[in-house]
mmCIF file of C-alpha atoms and ligand atoms in Angstrom:
data_model
loop_
_atom_site.group_PDB
_atom_site.id
_atom_site.type_symbol
_atom_site.label_atom_id
_atom_site.label_comp_id
_atom_site.label_asym_id
_atom_site.label_seq_id
_atom_site.Cartn_x
_atom_site.Cartn_y
_atom_site.Cartn_z
ATOM 1 C CA UNK A 1 -6.506 7.322 42.622
ATOM 2 C CA UNK A 2 -3.269 6.707 40.767
ATOM 3 C CA UNK A 3 -4.984 4.156 38.491
ATOM 4 C CA UNK A 4 -7.795 6.619 37.729
ATOM 5 C CA UNK A 5 -5.298 9.344 36.823
ATOM 6 C CA UNK A 6 -3.430 6.917 34.537
ATOM 7 C CA UNK A 7 -6.650 5.883 32.752
ATOM 8 C CA UNK A 8 -7.656 9.543 32.287
ATOM 9 C CA UNK A 9 -4.213 10.425 30.916
ATOM 10 C CA UNK A 10 -4.342 7.522 28.456
ATOM 11 C CA UNK A 11 -7.817 8.547 27.308
ATOM 12 C CA UNK A 12 -6.629 12.105 26.681
ATOM 13 C CA UNK A 13 -3.612 10.770 24.790
ATOM 14 C CA UNK A 14 -5.746 8.557 22.518
ATOM 15 C CA UNK A 15 -8.238 11.378 21.869
ATOM 16 C CA UNK A 16 -5.497 13.792 20.919
ATOM 17 C CA UNK A 17 -3.846 11.417 18.403
ATOM 18 C CA UNK A 18 -2.383 13.401 15.527
ATOM 19 C CA UNK A 19 -4.179 13.231 12.204
ATOM 20 C CA UNK A 20 -2.631 11.119 9.450
ATOM 21 C CA UNK A 21 0.007 12.901 7.388
ATOM 22 C CA UNK A 22 1.782 12.266 4.101
ATOM 23 C CA UNK A 23 4.854 10.054 4.627
ATOM 24 C CA UNK A 24 8.025 11.254 2.939
ATOM 25 C CA UNK A 25 9.189 9.343 -0.114
ATOM 26 C CA UNK A 26 12.360 7.377 0.702
ATOM 27 C CA UNK A 27 13.962 8.686 -2.553
ATOM 28 C CA UNK A 28 13.727 11.693 -4.880
ATOM 29 C CA UNK A 29 10.768 12.108 -7.239
ATOM 30 C CA UNK A 30 12.989 11.477 -10.273
ATOM 31 C CA UNK A 31 14.866 8.552 -8.692
ATOM 32 C CA UNK A 32 12.818 5.828 -10.397
ATOM 33 C CA UNK A 33 13.288 7.210 -13.925
ATOM 34 C CA UNK A 34 13.125 5.957 -16.610
ATOM 35 C CA UNK A 35 10.746 3.326 -15.198
ATOM 36 C CA UNK A 36 8.452 5.857 -13.464
ATOM 37 C CA UNK A 37 8.756 9.523 -14.391
ATOM 38 C CA UNK A 38 9.222 12.423 -11.994
ATOM 39 C CA UNK A 39 5.843 13.856 -13.090
ATOM 40 C CA UNK A 40 3.981 10.656 -12.202
ATOM 41 C CA UNK A 41 5.738 10.303 -8.855
ATOM 42 C CA UNK A 42 5.162 13.944 -7.931
ATOM 43 C CA UNK A 43 1.451 13.906 -8.777
ATOM 44 C CA UNK A 44 0.901 10.446 -7.347
ATOM 45 C CA UNK A 45 2.527 11.289 -4.019
ATOM 46 C CA UNK A 46 1.627 14.954 -3.435
ATOM 47 C CA UNK A 47 -1.854 14.957 -4.981
ATOM 48 C CA UNK A 48 -3.360 11.476 -5.010
ATOM 49 C CA UNK A 49 -1.936 10.108 -1.757
ATOM 50 C CA UNK A 50 -2.432 13.459 -0.030
ATOM 51 C CA UNK A 51 -6.109 13.475 -1.068
ATOM 52 C CA UNK A 52 -6.700 10.056 0.505
ATOM 53 C CA UNK A 53 -5.126 11.340 3.714
ATOM 54 C CA UNK A 54 -7.148 14.564 3.742
ATOM 55 C CA UNK A 55 -10.379 12.656 3.197
ATOM 56 C CA UNK A 56 -9.458 9.960 5.743
ATOM 57 C CA UNK A 57 -8.823 12.606 8.389
ATOM 58 C CA UNK A 58 -12.168 14.243 7.594
ATOM 59 C CA UNK A 59 -13.993 10.893 7.811
ATOM 60 C CA UNK A 60 -12.307 10.068 11.136
ATOM 61 C CA UNK A 61 -13.361 13.432 12.563
ATOM 62 C CA UNK A 62 -16.960 12.758 11.526
ATOM 63 C CA UNK A 63 -16.755 9.252 12.996
ATOM 64 C CA UNK A 64 -15.416 10.612 16.275
ATOM 65 C CA UNK A 65 -18.248 13.158 16.437
ATOM 66 C CA UNK A 66 -20.871 10.528 15.610
ATOM 67 C CA UNK A 67 -19.557 8.055 18.201
ATOM 68 C CA UNK A 68 -19.376 10.738 20.885
ATOM 69 C CA UNK A 69 -23.115 11.343 20.348
ATOM 70 C CA UNK A 70 -23.965 7.657 20.141
ATOM 71 C CA UNK A 71 -25.087 8.236 16.524
ATOM 72 C CA UNK A 72 -24.624 4.698 15.209
ATOM 73 C CA UNK A 73 -26.417 5.381 11.917
ATOM 74 C CA UNK A 74 -24.011 8.138 10.901
ATOM 75 C CA UNK A 75 -21.042 6.056 12.078
ATOM 76 C CA UNK A 76 -22.094 3.170 9.798
ATOM 77 C CA UNK A 77 -22.659 5.527 6.847
ATOM 78 C CA UNK A 78 -18.979 6.538 7.035
ATOM 79 C CA UNK A 79 -17.752 3.024 6.224
ATOM 80 C CA UNK A 80 -17.276 3.592 2.438
ATOM 81 C CA UNK A 81 -15.236 6.772 3.019
ATOM 82 C CA UNK A 82 -13.089 5.091 5.684
ATOM 83 C CA UNK A 83 -12.529 2.023 3.511
ATOM 84 C CA UNK A 84 -11.652 3.978 0.358
ATOM 85 C CA UNK A 85 -9.508 6.713 1.863
ATOM 86 C CA UNK A 86 -8.042 4.590 4.658
ATOM 87 C CA UNK A 87 -7.214 1.901 2.103
ATOM 88 C CA UNK A 88 -5.685 4.497 -0.214
ATOM 89 C CA UNK A 89 -3.449 5.720 2.599
ATOM 90 C CA UNK A 90 -2.399 2.205 3.695
ATOM 91 C CA UNK A 91 -1.780 0.959 0.142
ATOM 92 C CA UNK A 92 0.303 3.920 -0.997
ATOM 93 C CA UNK A 93 2.324 3.947 2.235
ATOM 94 C CA UNK A 94 3.414 0.384 1.391
ATOM 95 C CA UNK A 95 3.818 1.074 -2.341
ATOM 96 C CA UNK A 96 6.447 3.839 -1.944
ATOM 97 C CA UNK A 97 8.594 1.551 0.218
ATOM 98 C CA UNK A 98 8.128 -1.385 -2.164
ATOM 99 C CA UNK A 99 10.045 0.609 -4.785
ATOM 100 C CA UNK A 100 13.675 1.709 -4.938
ATOM 101 C CA UNK A 101 16.213 2.953 -7.489
ATOM 102 C CA UNK A 102 18.776 0.592 -5.938
ATOM 103 C CA UNK A 103 19.490 -2.924 -7.118
ATOM 104 C CA UNK A 104 18.116 -5.411 -4.590
ATOM 105 C CA UNK A 105 17.491 -9.153 -4.333
ATOM 106 C CA UNK A 106 15.015 -11.255 -2.352
ATOM 107 C CA UNK A 107 16.490 -12.756 0.833
ATOM 108 C CA UNK A 108 17.308 -16.475 0.813
ATOM 109 C CA UNK A 109 14.209 -17.198 2.915
ATOM 110 C CA UNK A 110 11.937 -15.272 0.557
ATOM 111 C CA UNK A 111 13.561 -16.878 -2.489
ATOM 112 C CA UNK A 112 12.845 -20.307 -1.034
ATOM 113 C CA UNK A 113 9.198 -19.407 -0.377
ATOM 114 C CA UNK A 114 8.846 -17.971 -3.890
ATOM 115 C CA UNK A 115 10.303 -21.169 -5.361
ATOM 116 C CA UNK A 116 7.883 -23.224 -3.300
ATOM 117 C CA UNK A 117 4.777 -21.245 -4.374
ATOM 118 C CA UNK A 118 5.644 -20.085 -7.896
ATOM 119 C CA UNK A 119 8.583 -22.214 -9.068
ATOM 120 C CA UNK A 120 10.949 -19.221 -8.916
ATOM 121 C CA UNK A 121 11.138 -15.435 -9.126
ATOM 122 C CA UNK A 122 10.197 -15.435 -12.819
ATOM 123 C CA UNK A 123 7.112 -17.520 -12.035
ATOM 124 C CA UNK A 124 6.092 -15.012 -9.373
ATOM 125 C CA UNK A 125 6.611 -12.102 -11.769
ATOM 126 C CA UNK A 126 4.565 -13.851 -14.471
ATOM 127 C CA UNK A 127 1.649 -14.629 -12.151
ATOM 128 C CA UNK A 128 1.644 -11.288 -10.346
ATOM 129 C CA UNK A 129 1.853 -9.463 -13.681
ATOM 130 C CA UNK A 130 -1.030 -11.424 -15.192
ATOM 131 C CA UNK A 131 -3.228 -10.810 -12.142
ATOM 132 C CA UNK A 132 -2.351 -7.102 -11.949
ATOM 133 C CA UNK A 133 -2.884 -6.491 -15.668
ATOM 134 C CA UNK A 134 -6.212 -8.331 -15.419
ATOM 135 C CA UNK A 135 -7.690 -6.064 -12.726
ATOM 136 C CA UNK A 136 -10.889 -4.627 -14.169
ATOM 137 C CA UNK A 137 -10.969 -0.882 -13.702
ATOM 138 C CA UNK A 138 -8.904 0.510 -10.829
ATOM 139 C CA UNK A 139 -7.218 -1.584 -8.172
ATOM 140 C CA UNK A 140 -4.099 -3.354 -6.977
ATOM 141 C CA UNK A 141 -2.199 -6.576 -7.581
ATOM 142 C CA UNK A 142 -0.570 -8.049 -4.461
ATOM 143 C CA UNK A 143 1.909 -10.600 -3.287
ATOM 144 C CA UNK A 144 0.750 -11.436 0.219
ATOM 145 C CA UNK A 145 1.568 -13.850 3.015
ATOM 146 C CA UNK A 146 -1.203 -16.152 4.179
ATOM 147 C CA UNK A 147 -0.796 -16.797 7.935
ATOM 148 C CA UNK A 148 -3.279 -19.717 7.834
ATOM 149 C CA UNK A 149 -1.329 -21.738 5.254
ATOM 150 C CA UNK A 150 2.075 -20.152 5.968
ATOM 151 C CA UNK A 151 2.525 -19.558 2.253
ATOM 152 C CA UNK A 152 2.753 -16.818 -0.334
ATOM 153 C CA UNK A 153 -0.367 -15.924 -2.321
ATOM 154 C CA UNK A 154 -1.249 -13.579 -5.153
ATOM 155 C CA UNK A 155 -4.438 -11.555 -4.893
ATOM 156 C CA UNK A 156 -6.085 -8.531 -6.432
ATOM 157 C CA UNK A 157 -8.157 -5.847 -4.758
ATOM 158 C CA UNK A 158 -10.641 -3.492 -6.358
ATOM 159 C CA UNK A 159 -10.399 0.273 -5.897
ATOM 160 C CA UNK A 160 -8.474 1.003 -2.679
ATOM 161 C CA UNK A 161 -9.608 -2.047 -0.709
ATOM 162 C CA UNK A 162 -6.724 -2.812 1.649
ATOM 163 C CA UNK A 163 -5.367 -6.364 1.309
ATOM 164 C CA UNK A 164 -5.217 -7.487 4.933
ATOM 165 C CA UNK A 165 -8.557 -6.069 6.036
ATOM 166 C CA UNK A 166 -10.404 -7.571 3.068
ATOM 167 C CA UNK A 167 -8.575 -10.891 2.485
ATOM 168 C CA UNK A 168 -6.571 -11.686 5.624
ATOM 169 C CA UNK A 169 -3.333 -11.777 3.603
ATOM 170 C CA UNK A 170 -0.439 -9.704 4.927
ATOM 171 C CA UNK A 171 0.770 -7.347 2.167
ATOM 172 C CA UNK A 172 4.353 -7.820 0.964
ATOM 173 C CA UNK A 173 4.435 -6.267 -2.530
ATOM 174 C CA UNK A 174 1.726 -4.177 -4.155
ATOM 175 C CA UNK A 175 1.353 -2.988 -7.731
ATOM 176 C CA UNK A 176 -0.869 0.048 -8.118
ATOM 177 C CA UNK A 177 -2.760 -0.380 -11.384
ATOM 178 C CA UNK A 178 -4.864 2.752 -11.137
ATOM 179 C CA UNK A 179 -4.375 4.800 -14.311
ATOM 180 C CA UNK A 180 -2.936 7.635 -12.213
ATOM 181 C CA UNK A 181 0.073 5.363 -11.537
ATOM 182 C CA UNK A 182 1.105 5.034 -15.186
ATOM 183 C CA UNK A 183 -1.086 6.859 -17.725
ATOM 184 C CA UNK A 184 1.130 9.962 -18.171
ATOM 185 C CA UNK A 185 3.983 7.732 -19.291
ATOM 186 C CA UNK A 186 2.553 4.420 -20.499
ATOM 187 C CA UNK A 187 -0.802 5.748 -21.769
ATOM 188 C CA UNK A 188 -3.304 2.891 -21.979
ATOM 189 C CA UNK A 189 -0.678 0.112 -22.034
ATOM 190 C CA UNK A 190 -0.912 -1.159 -18.466
ATOM 191 C CA UNK A 191 1.028 -4.296 -19.404
ATOM 192 C CA UNK A 192 4.184 -2.294 -20.248
ATOM 193 C CA UNK A 193 4.012 -0.471 -16.913
ATOM 194 C CA UNK A 194 3.551 -3.683 -14.932
ATOM 195 C CA UNK A 195 6.406 -5.390 -16.799
ATOM 196 C CA UNK A 196 8.707 -2.400 -16.194
ATOM 197 C CA UNK A 197 7.927 -1.901 -12.508
ATOM 198 C CA UNK A 198 9.788 -5.069 -11.519
ATOM 199 C CA UNK A 199 12.999 -3.192 -12.447
ATOM 200 C CA UNK A 200 12.470 -0.948 -9.401
ATOM 201 C CA UNK A 201 11.016 -3.387 -6.864
ATOM 202 C CA UNK A 202 12.655 -3.084 -3.458
ATOM 203 C CA UNK A 203 13.217 -6.763 -2.693
ATOM 204 C CA UNK A 204 14.930 -5.811 0.559
ATOM 205 C CA UNK A 205 11.701 -4.185 1.757
ATOM 206 C CA UNK A 206 9.611 -7.136 0.513
ATOM 207 C CA UNK A 207 11.959 -9.570 2.302
ATOM 208 C CA UNK A 208 11.697 -7.609 5.562
ATOM 209 C CA UNK A 209 7.891 -7.603 5.307
ATOM 210 C CA UNK A 210 8.023 -11.374 4.715
ATOM 211 C CA UNK A 211 10.169 -11.929 7.843
ATOM 212 C CA UNK A 212 7.820 -9.804 9.923
ATOM 213 C CA UNK A 213 4.686 -11.491 8.542
ATOM 214 C CA UNK A 214 6.055 -14.960 9.397
ATOM 215 C CA UNK A 215 6.741 -13.954 12.977
ATOM 216 C CA UNK A 216 3.200 -12.664 13.606
HETATM 217 FE FE1 FE2 B 1 -2.109 5.256 -6.641
#
């Protein structure tokens, strides 16, 4: 009887899970100036990220309704919306924390891994920049941790495809190369934006993600 009550309570809890909501920025909208303007940060966070969340919540509601009716066809048809909007939410939630107005450095452990994979921090910046600038259309450049080889890797993802779900790499540092991330300030020169963004990378956050990824 007790076990049944516990199962029922857990089921109610999981069904009543709160919808996704916009995470607060860990700094002010103007904090990353002059590298990223207040206007870009405000629009990017309150409009673009919020839209992914709104649409993800709507898709999850539809999925819940479809699954409750055993409507597998409708559930499968929701995959593109879940992937795009869920990916947009996951990617941006990492991106805000990957940035900071403070001066930070990679941890000794991360520095060692970067040296091993890219010959040094400058080598990482060069390779990540080249890959990010080379993304055709909209997408992301990533530094990720590969659990299979226990090493750092660079990858790119199209649109809002989330890194881990589509490549198996654990995301450490993402560069959003959608035009909405830079066009108001850098116009069509994506290369200038990518070069500048390293000035505001939160290496402390990247190092913590690296430590966590290694322990998985
Ligand atoms: Fe974005």
